[in-house]
């Protein structure tokens, strides 16, 4: 097999840093935070041994960066320094990126299990819910509604109930 390095997740901006990852095959190789400008510089990086993401895009909120490696390792870092706050093995594989609603993270595994935990400095699993089938898609959020696509369904959660 020939594996080429690739960028799959999207870069993000957080606290004045551009944060992006790349990898090879099904594994992230490097997550890097760069201070942009006339003389860009790498501020910090997270190497393969620390389990950076490849496909899922990282999410920044409250000065923290939440990374979800394809192999199911969730990591919380300080955005400014890259210092690891916590790391947890969720025991599932992921393509979807985490989303955050009202300080709560929602991460959907490839098998369609939604992991729910706070976007906080301490990991605490609030719950897991199965969608009943596989899902490789990141949820979309609009007007108080979360839209989740599985292999055969489009589901919506939240919003106002019709009368």
mmCIF file of C-alpha atoms in Angstrom, residues 62-130:
data_model
loop_
_atom_site.group_PDB
_atom_site.id
_atom_site.type_symbol
_atom_site.label_atom_id
_atom_site.label_comp_id
_atom_site.label_asym_id
_atom_site.label_seq_id
_atom_site.Cartn_x
_atom_site.Cartn_y
_atom_site.Cartn_z
ATOM 1 C CA UNK A 62 -13.340 29.165 25.936
ATOM 2 C CA UNK A 63 -9.572 29.229 25.371
ATOM 3 C CA UNK A 64 -9.487 25.461 24.928
ATOM 4 C CA UNK A 65 -9.000 23.344 21.813
ATOM 5 C CA UNK A 66 -10.887 20.066 21.524
ATOM 6 C CA UNK A 67 -9.350 17.533 19.158
ATOM 7 C CA UNK A 68 -10.876 14.223 18.166
ATOM 8 C CA UNK A 69 -8.447 11.753 16.601
ATOM 9 C CA UNK A 70 -9.865 9.391 14.007
ATOM 10 C CA UNK A 71 -9.078 6.455 16.356
ATOM 11 C CA UNK A 72 -11.262 7.910 19.135
ATOM 12 C CA UNK A 73 -8.792 9.789 21.325
ATOM 13 C CA UNK A 74 -10.377 13.041 22.544
ATOM 14 C CA UNK A 75 -7.885 15.666 23.699
ATOM 15 C CA UNK A 76 -8.338 19.063 25.325
ATOM 16 C CA UNK A 77 -5.482 21.578 24.950
ATOM 17 C CA UNK A 78 -4.868 25.184 25.910
ATOM 18 C CA UNK A 79 -5.201 27.092 22.640
ATOM 19 C CA UNK A 80 -2.403 29.589 23.370
ATOM 20 C CA UNK A 81 0.237 27.079 24.530
ATOM 21 C CA UNK A 82 -0.813 23.651 23.238
ATOM 22 C CA UNK A 83 -0.489 22.323 26.802
ATOM 23 C CA UNK A 84 -2.571 19.171 27.243
ATOM 24 C CA UNK A 85 -5.368 19.549 29.793
ATOM 25 C CA UNK A 86 -6.849 16.053 29.407
ATOM 26 C CA UNK A 87 -6.979 13.110 27.016
ATOM 27 C CA UNK A 88 -9.585 10.338 26.896
ATOM 28 C CA UNK A 89 -10.029 7.215 24.774
ATOM 29 C CA UNK A 90 -13.675 7.144 23.675
ATOM 30 C CA UNK A 91 -13.359 3.593 22.329
ATOM 31 C CA UNK A 92 -14.788 4.399 18.878
ATOM 32 C CA UNK A 93 -13.596 5.685 15.489
ATOM 33 C CA UNK A 94 -14.520 9.076 14.055
ATOM 34 C CA UNK A 95 -14.763 10.985 10.777
ATOM 35 C CA UNK A 96 -17.263 13.619 11.968
ATOM 36 C CA UNK A 97 -15.958 16.752 13.673
ATOM 37 C CA UNK A 98 -17.152 17.740 17.137
ATOM 38 C CA UNK A 99 -19.765 20.490 17.456
ATOM 39 C CA UNK A 100 -20.516 22.608 20.510
ATOM 40 C CA UNK A 101 -23.940 23.796 21.688
ATOM 41 C CA UNK A 102 -24.281 25.776 24.923
ATOM 42 C CA UNK A 103 -20.945 24.501 26.239
ATOM 43 C CA UNK A 104 -21.669 20.849 25.421
ATOM 44 C CA UNK A 105 -19.711 18.865 22.824
ATOM 45 C CA UNK A 106 -21.391 16.363 20.531
ATOM 46 C CA UNK A 107 -19.142 13.856 18.737
ATOM 47 C CA UNK A 108 -20.623 11.233 16.391
ATOM 48 C CA UNK A 109 -18.669 8.030 15.820
ATOM 49 C CA UNK A 110 -18.518 6.200 12.490
ATOM 50 C CA UNK A 111 -20.895 3.590 13.955
ATOM 51 C CA UNK A 112 -23.423 6.334 14.730
ATOM 52 C CA UNK A 113 -22.951 6.717 18.486
ATOM 53 C CA UNK A 114 -23.213 10.294 19.764
ATOM 54 C CA UNK A 115 -20.799 11.018 22.629
ATOM 55 C CA UNK A 116 -21.829 13.982 24.779
ATOM 56 C CA UNK A 117 -19.487 15.779 27.183
ATOM 57 C CA UNK A 118 -18.871 19.333 28.408
ATOM 58 C CA UNK A 119 -16.427 21.644 26.626
ATOM 59 C CA UNK A 120 -14.586 21.943 29.928
ATOM 60 C CA UNK A 121 -11.185 21.575 31.567
ATOM 61 C CA UNK A 122 -12.262 18.186 32.928
ATOM 62 C CA UNK A 123 -13.591 15.255 30.891
ATOM 63 C CA UNK A 124 -16.949 13.890 32.021
ATOM 64 C CA UNK A 125 -19.083 11.727 29.745
ATOM 65 C CA UNK A 126 -22.660 12.985 30.042
ATOM 66 C CA UNK A 127 -24.091 10.277 27.828
ATOM 67 C CA UNK A 128 -23.964 8.188 24.667
ATOM 68 C CA UNK A 129 -26.853 7.775 22.231
ATOM 69 C CA UNK A 130 -26.960 5.425 19.254
#
